[in-house]
Amino acid sequence: MVTQDAVLDALRGVKDPEAQKDIVSLGLIRDLAIAESQVSFTLAFTTQSPASKATMHSMASRAVGRVPGVSKVQVKMGGGQPAQAAPAAPHAHSHGPSKSEELIPEVKRTIAVSSGKGGVGKSTVTVNLAVALRQSGAAVGIIDSDVYGPDIPLMLGSRGRPGMFENRIIPVEAHGMKMMSIGLLVNDREPLVWRGPMIHSFIQQMLKDVMWGALDYLVFDMPPGTGDAQISLSQVIPLSGVVMVTTPQEVALLDVRKAIGMFQKLNVPILGVVENMSYFVAPDTGARYPIFGEGGGRRLADEYGVPLLAQVPLDPATRLAGDEGTPITLREPDSTQARTFRELAAAVRLRLEELAALRPLPKIG
Ligand SMILES: Nc1ncnc2c1ncn2[C@@H]1O[C@H](COP(=O)(O)OP(=O)(O)OP(=O)(O)O)[C@@H](O)[C@H]1O
Ligand SMILES: [Mg+2]
């Protein structure tokens, strides 16, 4: 028997990230109904930002789903004023959500691939996610915003310099996608010293001065850490969401937690976690080795109430494909890696649709 008390107890564990109070005390739970093992309720949002709404929606549904005896949870969104009324975090989208329409009016969704930590596979995930989205028929662009180590041109095998047309930059074409990187504009061995304002104007320029045209997805590869590039990007455009990449071990998770905290402060929805280098399958015996430990990605996802979008095995061919400029998803489309990246793309698409549906509809009249 599922009781109302048990459900409310579970919901008391979910906090409004802005008010820092639990959602039951804040009076957000309405129309709670329990029919045998099925629970439904409405979250009566007020002025929360879309990112907070999304977080609370998924955490509430997960919390109730864990109550013993519950088989199905339906969480409706109620109340609510338009997102513009939400008090934004100090730096977040302070000029209102219309900005991406001004800078990149023909781009439908913007996805950042990030991690607190270096070397966990952000760039690898970026190119393979982009390829998989492209293979599903979408028009895709990539911005390499890792100004410190622009790896995307190498990973996509692009060497040409971008062209210009009427003072605007024509992005490079790579495997059917459009791409821009600082790596295309400077010398390979030239050291780059970047300061905050330069990163900000670089990101702005990548959006304003590049002819992206109509795109379904624009994917950003981010530099490691929680620095100027992440903050600038979330200031310049309202990102549709961020994919957090981690490896399974605890030291990686620490950095990723910091990065998630930063994106939450910036009001960027967390699409979910990709656990990279999850395991290695010995080609001779087929035995599975968890080289970097197990369960880290799942723990992280559960902690923040977001989906674990994919677990990507450690695979020498993936590294080689990156070094040689044809992502594994294209190079070996039948491999486990390729399948995993296609599943990742599908999960990202679904999550973006869910988050878009959570946004309040524009008022008519
Ligand atoms: N699943 C994988 N299997 C094997 N090698 C991988 C895998 N993922 C990434 N690599 C390799 O690990 C190295 C680091 O990956 P990548 O450059 O994508 O990480 P990153 O997080 O973007 O690093 P940085 O922080 O330096 O930008 C690369 O050589 C890449 O080919
Ligand atoms: Mg990288």
Short mmCIF file of C-alpha atoms and ligand atoms in Angstrom, two decimals:
data_model
loop_
_atom_site.label_atom_id
_atom_site.label_comp_id
_atom_site.label_asym_id
_atom_site.label_seq_id
_atom_site.Cartn_x
_atom_site.Cartn_y
_atom_site.Cartn_z
CA MET A 1 0.00 0.00 0.00
CA VAL A 2 1.46 3.36 -1.01
CA THR A 3 0.55 6.06 1.48
CA GLN A 4 0.34 9.80 1.02
CA ASP A 5 2.81 10.24 3.88
CA ALA A 6 5.39 8.05 2.20
CA VAL A 7 5.07 10.03 -1.04
CA LEU A 8 5.28 13.40 0.72
CA ASP A 9 8.27 12.20 2.75
CA ALA A 10 10.06 11.31 -0.46
CA LEU A 11 9.16 14.67 -1.99
CA ARG A 12 10.55 16.50 1.06
CA GLY A 13 13.92 15.27 -0.11
CA VAL A 14 13.66 17.43 -3.25
CA LYS A 15 14.78 21.04 -2.92
CA ASP A 16 14.02 24.05 -5.04
CA PRO A 17 17.60 24.91 -6.04
CA GLU A 18 16.80 28.63 -6.01
CA ALA A 19 14.80 28.89 -2.77
CA GLN A 20 16.90 26.17 -1.09
CA LYS A 21 13.76 24.78 0.56
CA ASP A 22 12.01 21.50 -0.02
CA ILE A 23 9.19 21.47 -2.53
CA VAL A 24 6.57 20.27 -0.04
CA SER A 25 7.23 23.15 2.39
CA LEU A 26 7.13 25.55 -0.53
CA GLY A 27 3.62 24.33 -1.35
CA LEU A 28 4.52 23.22 -4.86
CA ILE A 29 2.79 19.84 -4.63
CA ARG A 30 -0.85 19.94 -5.78
CA ASP A 31 -3.47 17.37 -6.76
CA LEU A 32 -1.64 14.42 -5.24
CA ALA A 33 -3.50 11.26 -6.22
CA ILE A 34 -2.61 7.68 -5.38
CA ALA A 35 -4.36 4.85 -7.19
CA GLU A 36 -2.89 1.57 -5.93
CA SER A 37 0.70 1.66 -7.18
CA GLN A 38 0.26 4.71 -9.40
CA VAL A 39 1.02 8.19 -8.14
CA SER A 40 0.31 11.46 -9.85
CA PHE A 41 0.67 15.07 -8.77
CA THR A 42 1.20 18.54 -10.13
CA LEU A 43 4.18 20.76 -9.48
CA ALA A 44 2.72 24.25 -9.12
CA PHE A 45 5.67 26.31 -10.18
CA THR A 46 5.83 30.03 -9.66
CA THR A 47 8.83 32.00 -10.84
CA GLN A 48 11.42 29.24 -11.05
CA SER A 49 13.76 29.26 -14.03
CA PRO A 50 13.26 26.61 -16.73
CA ALA A 51 16.44 24.88 -15.58
CA SER A 52 15.22 24.64 -11.98
CA LYS A 53 11.82 23.43 -13.12
CA ALA A 54 13.45 20.72 -15.17
CA THR A 55 15.65 19.67 -12.26
CA MET A 56 12.77 19.58 -9.79
CA HIS A 57 10.54 17.74 -12.23
CA SER A 58 13.03 14.94 -12.77
CA MET A 59 14.09 14.76 -9.12
CA ALA A 60 10.50 14.64 -7.87
CA SER A 61 9.56 11.93 -10.30
CA ARG A 62 12.64 9.92 -9.39
CA ALA A 63 12.13 10.36 -5.64
CA VAL A 64 8.54 9.11 -5.78
CA GLY A 65 9.54 6.31 -8.15
CA ARG A 66 11.81 4.99 -5.40
CA VAL A 67 9.03 4.75 -2.80
CA PRO A 68 8.41 1.04 -2.18
CA GLY A 69 5.28 -0.16 -4.00
CA VAL A 70 5.15 2.66 -6.56
CA SER A 71 5.06 1.41 -10.14
CA LYS A 72 4.28 4.57 -12.04
CA VAL A 73 4.71 8.29 -11.41
CA GLN A 74 3.07 11.05 -13.38
CA VAL A 75 4.26 14.56 -12.66
CA LYS A 76 2.34 17.39 -14.28
CA MET A 77 3.51 20.96 -14.52
CA GLY A 78 1.09 23.55 -13.28
CA GLY A 79 0.87 27.17 -12.28
CA GLY A 80 3.76 29.15 -13.49
CA GLN A 81 4.51 32.46 -15.00
CA PRO A 82 6.56 32.85 -18.11
CA ALA A 83 10.24 32.08 -17.65
CA GLN A 84 11.17 35.69 -18.27
CA ALA A 85 9.71 36.58 -14.90
CA ALA A 86 12.21 34.33 -13.16
CA PRO A 87 14.96 36.11 -11.28
CA ALA A 88 18.00 34.95 -13.21
CA ALA A 89 21.27 34.04 -11.53
CA PRO A 90 23.67 36.99 -11.51
CA HIS A 91 25.33 36.24 -14.82
CA ALA A 92 22.84 33.99 -16.46
CA HIS A 93 21.17 35.18 -19.62
CA SER A 94 20.86 38.59 -18.10
CA HIS A 95 19.63 40.05 -21.35
CA GLY A 96 16.67 37.74 -21.64
CA PRO A 97 16.12 34.57 -23.58
CA SER A 98 15.71 36.17 -26.96
CA LYS A 99 19.45 36.39 -27.51
CA SER A 100 20.07 33.20 -29.41
CA GLU A 101 17.31 34.25 -31.76
CA GLU A 102 19.29 37.39 -32.47
CA LEU A 103 22.70 35.76 -32.82
CA ILE A 104 21.83 32.42 -34.39
CA PRO A 105 18.19 32.70 -35.39
CA GLU A 106 18.21 29.55 -37.52
CA VAL A 107 19.72 27.22 -34.89
CA LYS A 108 17.09 25.15 -33.11
CA ARG A 109 19.06 23.61 -30.23
CA THR A 110 22.42 24.32 -28.65
CA ILE A 111 24.22 21.60 -26.70
CA ALA A 112 27.43 22.01 -24.71
CA VAL A 113 29.62 19.00 -23.95
CA SER A 114 31.51 19.67 -20.75
CA SER A 115 33.23 18.15 -17.74
CA GLY A 116 35.12 19.58 -14.82
CA LYS A 117 38.03 17.42 -15.80
CA GLY A 118 40.52 17.26 -18.64
CA GLY A 119 41.13 14.22 -20.78
CA VAL A 120 37.90 12.40 -19.97
CA GLY A 121 36.72 12.37 -23.58
CA LYS A 122 34.72 15.56 -24.10
CA SER A 123 36.01 16.10 -27.61
CA THR A 124 35.53 12.44 -28.50
CA VAL A 125 31.95 12.58 -27.22
CA THR A 126 31.35 15.87 -29.05
CA VAL A 127 32.37 14.61 -32.48
CA ASN A 128 30.65 11.24 -32.15
CA LEU A 129 27.45 12.74 -30.74
CA ALA A 130 27.47 15.21 -33.61
CA VAL A 131 28.02 12.46 -36.19
CA ALA A 132 25.24 10.35 -34.67
CA LEU A 133 22.82 13.30 -34.72
CA ARG A 134 23.83 13.93 -38.34
CA GLN A 135 23.20 10.26 -39.20
CA SER A 136 19.68 10.61 -37.85
CA GLY A 137 19.09 13.19 -40.56
CA ALA A 138 19.65 16.38 -38.59
CA ALA A 139 21.61 19.41 -39.76
CA VAL A 140 24.51 19.73 -37.33
CA GLY A 141 27.22 22.27 -36.53
CA ILE A 142 30.13 22.03 -34.12
CA ILE A 143 31.92 24.87 -32.34
CA ASP A 144 35.21 23.97 -30.80
CA SER A 145 35.25 26.35 -27.86
CA ASP A 146 38.28 24.72 -26.27
CA VAL A 147 40.51 27.69 -26.97
CA TYR A 148 43.35 26.14 -24.96
CA GLY A 149 43.46 22.85 -26.86
CA PRO A 150 41.34 22.95 -30.01
CA ASP A 151 41.25 19.24 -30.93
CA ILE A 152 38.16 19.14 -33.10
CA PRO A 153 39.85 19.94 -36.45
CA LEU A 154 42.21 17.00 -35.89
CA MET A 155 39.41 14.68 -34.80
CA LEU A 156 37.39 15.57 -37.90
CA GLY A 157 40.38 15.61 -40.23
CA SER A 158 39.84 19.25 -41.25
CA ARG A 159 42.81 21.25 -42.30
CA GLY A 160 41.43 23.95 -44.58
CA ARG A 161 41.03 27.53 -43.49
CA PRO A 162 37.49 28.78 -43.36
CA GLY A 163 36.39 31.04 -46.20
CA MET A 164 34.90 34.51 -45.98
CA PHE A 165 31.84 35.94 -47.64
CA GLU A 166 30.80 39.55 -47.24
CA ASN A 167 32.84 39.87 -44.04
CA ARG A 168 31.34 36.76 -42.52
CA ILE A 169 33.11 33.44 -41.89
CA ILE A 170 32.01 30.37 -43.82
CA PRO A 171 32.36 27.37 -41.49
CA VAL A 172 34.39 24.39 -42.63
CA GLU A 173 32.50 21.29 -43.82
CA ALA A 174 33.49 18.01 -42.18
CA HIS A 175 31.70 14.70 -42.71
CA GLY A 176 28.50 16.50 -43.63
CA MET A 177 28.63 18.88 -40.67
CA LYS A 178 29.66 22.50 -40.28
CA MET A 179 32.51 23.27 -37.95
CA MET A 180 34.48 26.18 -36.56
CA SER A 181 37.51 26.15 -34.30
CA ILE A 182 40.22 28.58 -33.31
CA GLY A 183 42.48 25.74 -34.43
CA LEU A 184 41.52 26.56 -38.03
CA LEU A 185 42.59 30.17 -37.66
CA VAL A 186 45.97 29.92 -35.96
CA ASN A 187 49.19 28.03 -36.43
CA ASP A 188 49.45 24.55 -34.93
CA ARG A 189 52.37 25.33 -32.72
CA GLU A 190 51.56 28.90 -31.87
CA PRO A 191 50.94 29.17 -28.12
CA LEU A 192 47.74 31.02 -27.33
CA VAL A 193 47.36 33.10 -24.22
CA TRP A 194 43.72 33.76 -23.53
CA ARG A 195 42.21 36.09 -21.05
CA GLY A 196 38.57 36.21 -20.01
CA PRO A 197 37.42 39.05 -22.27
CA MET A 198 39.13 37.47 -25.29
CA ILE A 199 37.32 34.20 -24.70
CA HIS A 200 34.07 36.08 -24.41
CA SER A 201 34.53 37.91 -27.69
CA PHE A 202 35.75 34.73 -29.42
CA ILE A 203 32.55 32.94 -28.44
CA GLN A 204 30.44 35.87 -29.49
CA GLN A 205 32.23 36.01 -32.81
CA MET A 206 31.73 32.29 -33.40
CA LEU A 207 28.00 32.88 -33.14
CA LYS A 208 27.65 36.29 -34.71
CA ASP A 209 30.18 36.29 -37.51
CA VAL A 210 29.92 32.70 -38.73
CA MET A 211 27.33 31.79 -41.35
CA TRP A 212 25.82 28.76 -39.65
CA GLY A 213 22.59 28.82 -41.62
CA ALA A 214 19.74 26.55 -40.57
CA LEU A 215 20.83 23.91 -38.05
CA ASP A 216 18.92 21.47 -35.90
CA TYR A 217 21.80 21.16 -33.44
CA LEU A 218 24.86 23.22 -32.68
CA VAL A 219 27.22 21.27 -30.42
CA PHE A 220 29.94 23.00 -28.36
CA ASP A 221 33.09 21.22 -27.26
CA MET A 222 34.14 22.94 -24.03
CA PRO A 223 37.59 23.29 -22.49
CA PRO A 224 38.19 21.43 -19.22
CA GLY A 225 37.40 23.17 -15.96
CA THR A 226 34.84 25.71 -14.86
CA GLY A 227 36.23 28.88 -16.33
CA ASP A 228 35.58 31.80 -18.60
CA ALA A 229 34.53 29.79 -21.64
CA GLN A 230 31.65 28.07 -19.84
CA ILE A 231 30.49 31.29 -18.23
CA SER A 232 30.80 33.33 -21.42
CA LEU A 233 28.95 30.79 -23.50
CA SER A 234 26.04 30.66 -21.09
CA GLN A 235 25.95 34.45 -21.04
CA VAL A 236 26.01 34.86 -24.79
CA ILE A 237 23.25 32.38 -25.61
CA PRO A 238 20.70 30.43 -23.60
CA LEU A 239 22.03 26.89 -24.03
CA SER A 240 19.39 24.21 -24.52
CA GLY A 241 21.44 22.01 -22.23
CA VAL A 242 24.77 20.53 -21.27
CA VAL A 243 26.01 16.95 -21.48
CA MET A 244 28.43 16.18 -18.65
CA VAL A 245 31.20 13.71 -19.44
CA THR A 246 32.96 11.77 -16.71
CA THR A 247 35.04 8.67 -16.25
CA PRO A 248 33.91 6.24 -13.55
CA GLN A 249 36.45 6.94 -10.81
CA GLU A 250 35.84 9.13 -7.78
CA VAL A 251 38.52 11.76 -8.55
CA ALA A 252 36.86 12.52 -11.87
CA LEU A 253 33.44 12.80 -10.22
CA LEU A 254 34.68 15.47 -7.83
CA ASP A 255 35.53 17.83 -10.67
CA VAL A 256 32.37 17.03 -12.58
CA ARG A 257 30.26 17.88 -9.51
CA LYS A 258 31.84 21.32 -9.43
CA ALA A 259 31.06 21.80 -13.08
CA ILE A 260 27.44 20.69 -12.64
CA GLY A 261 27.10 23.15 -9.75
CA MET A 262 28.38 25.91 -11.99
CA PHE A 263 25.97 25.13 -14.82
CA GLN A 264 23.08 24.99 -12.38
CA LYS A 265 24.02 28.45 -11.12
CA LEU A 266 24.13 29.63 -14.72
CA ASN A 267 20.63 28.22 -15.29
CA VAL A 268 21.77 25.76 -17.95
CA PRO A 269 19.71 22.54 -17.92
CA ILE A 270 21.79 19.40 -17.32
CA LEU A 271 20.83 16.93 -20.07
CA GLY A 272 22.54 14.06 -18.32
CA VAL A 273 25.79 12.21 -17.76
CA VAL A 274 27.96 10.28 -20.19
CA GLU A 275 30.28 7.83 -18.52
CA ASN A 276 33.25 7.40 -20.82
CA MET A 277 35.94 4.73 -20.61
CA SER A 278 33.40 2.72 -18.59
CA TYR A 279 34.93 -0.69 -19.23
CA PHE A 280 37.23 -2.54 -21.57
CA VAL A 281 36.33 -5.76 -23.35
CA ALA A 282 39.40 -7.92 -24.01
CA PRO A 283 39.32 -8.74 -27.73
CA ASP A 284 40.80 -12.22 -27.23
CA THR A 285 38.70 -13.49 -24.31
CA GLY A 286 35.69 -11.17 -24.32
CA ALA A 287 36.21 -10.58 -20.60
CA ARG A 288 35.05 -7.20 -19.33
CA TYR A 289 37.44 -5.12 -17.23
CA PRO A 290 36.28 -2.02 -15.32
CA ILE A 291 39.64 -0.25 -15.65
CA PHE A 292 38.58 2.97 -13.92
CA GLY A 293 36.17 1.40 -11.45
CA GLU A 294 32.44 1.00 -11.68
CA GLY A 295 29.25 2.89 -11.08
CA GLY A 296 30.58 6.46 -10.99
CA GLY A 297 28.41 7.73 -13.82
CA ARG A 298 25.27 6.17 -12.36
CA ARG A 299 25.99 7.61 -8.90
CA LEU A 300 26.51 11.06 -10.34
CA ALA A 301 23.36 10.91 -12.44
CA ASP A 302 21.27 9.77 -9.47
CA GLU A 303 22.74 12.41 -7.23
CA TYR A 304 21.50 15.16 -9.54
CA GLY A 305 18.34 13.43 -10.71
CA VAL A 306 19.43 13.42 -14.35
CA PRO A 307 19.66 10.51 -16.80
CA LEU A 308 22.80 8.46 -17.36
CA LEU A 309 22.77 9.00 -21.11
CA ALA A 310 25.42 6.48 -22.13
CA GLN A 311 28.29 4.28 -20.98
CA VAL A 312 31.03 4.29 -23.57
CA PRO A 313 33.63 1.53 -23.41
CA LEU A 314 37.36 2.13 -23.55
CA ASP A 315 38.34 1.15 -27.05
CA PRO A 316 41.65 1.61 -28.89
CA ALA A 317 39.88 2.01 -32.23
CA THR A 318 38.02 5.03 -30.87
CA ARG A 319 41.28 6.73 -29.99
CA LEU A 320 42.77 5.83 -33.38
CA ALA A 321 39.70 7.09 -35.23
CA GLY A 322 40.02 10.40 -33.39
CA ASP A 323 43.70 10.71 -34.22
CA GLU A 324 43.05 9.95 -37.88
CA GLY A 325 40.16 12.33 -38.34
CA THR A 326 37.17 10.04 -38.90
CA PRO A 327 35.07 9.54 -35.75
CA ILE A 328 34.45 5.89 -34.86
CA THR A 329 30.70 6.28 -35.37
CA LEU A 330 31.40 6.90 -39.06
CA ARG A 331 34.40 4.71 -39.44
CA GLU A 332 32.97 1.56 -37.84
CA PRO A 333 29.20 2.07 -37.82
CA ASP A 334 28.57 -1.53 -36.67
CA SER A 335 30.83 -1.34 -33.62
CA THR A 336 29.63 -1.22 -30.01
CA GLN A 337 31.06 2.30 -29.86
CA ALA A 338 29.00 3.50 -32.81
CA ARG A 339 25.84 1.94 -31.40
CA THR A 340 26.50 3.54 -28.02
CA PHE A 341 26.94 6.97 -29.61
CA ARG A 342 23.73 6.54 -31.63
CA GLU A 343 21.91 5.65 -28.41
CA LEU A 344 23.46 8.72 -26.81
CA ALA A 345 22.18 10.90 -29.64
CA ALA A 346 18.68 9.44 -29.26
CA ALA A 347 18.75 10.01 -25.49
CA VAL A 348 19.93 13.60 -25.94
CA ARG A 349 17.20 14.28 -28.50
CA LEU A 350 14.54 12.87 -26.22
CA ARG A 351 15.79 14.81 -23.22
CA LEU A 352 15.84 18.05 -25.21
CA GLU A 353 12.27 17.46 -26.28
CA GLU A 354 11.23 16.78 -22.69
CA LEU A 355 12.92 19.93 -21.46
CA ALA A 356 11.38 22.01 -24.23
CA ALA A 357 7.96 20.68 -23.24
CA LEU A 358 8.57 21.78 -19.66
CA ARG A 359 8.98 25.37 -20.74
CA PRO A 360 5.82 27.37 -20.26
CA LEU A 361 3.85 27.95 -23.41
CA PRO A 362 3.66 31.53 -24.61
CA LYS A 363 0.49 33.25 -23.50
CA ILE A 364 -2.01 34.05 -26.19
CA GLY A 365 -3.92 37.30 -26.16
N1 LIG B 1 36.12 5.60 -25.08
C1 LIG B 1 37.40 5.81 -25.42
N2 LIG B 1 38.21 4.79 -25.74
C2 LIG B 1 39.52 5.00 -26.06
N3 LIG B 1 40.09 6.18 -26.12
C3 LIG B 1 39.34 7.24 -25.83
C4 LIG B 1 37.96 7.13 -25.48
N4 LIG B 1 37.48 8.38 -25.25
C5 LIG B 1 38.50 9.22 -25.46
N5 LIG B 1 39.62 8.54 -25.80
C6 LIG B 1 40.95 9.10 -26.09
O1 LIG B 1 41.41 9.74 -24.91
C7 LIG B 1 42.08 10.95 -25.22
C8 LIG B 1 41.37 12.11 -24.54
O2 LIG B 1 40.07 12.24 -25.11
P1 LIG B 1 39.48 13.65 -25.53
O3 LIG B 1 40.52 14.45 -26.21
O4 LIG B 1 38.20 13.39 -26.22
O5 LIG B 1 39.21 14.21 -24.07
P2 LIG B 1 38.88 15.70 -23.61
O6 LIG B 1 38.08 15.57 -22.37
O7 LIG B 1 38.31 16.47 -24.73
O8 LIG B 1 40.34 16.24 -23.29
P3 LIG B 1 40.77 17.77 -23.04
O9 LIG B 1 40.32 18.07 -21.64
O10 LIG B 1 42.25 17.72 -23.19
O11 LIG B 1 40.08 18.60 -24.06
C9 LIG B 1 42.08 11.04 -26.74
O12 LIG B 1 43.27 10.53 -27.24
C10 LIG B 1 40.91 10.16 -27.16
O13 LIG B 1 41.08 9.60 -28.44
MG MG B 2 38.93 18.24 -25.65
#
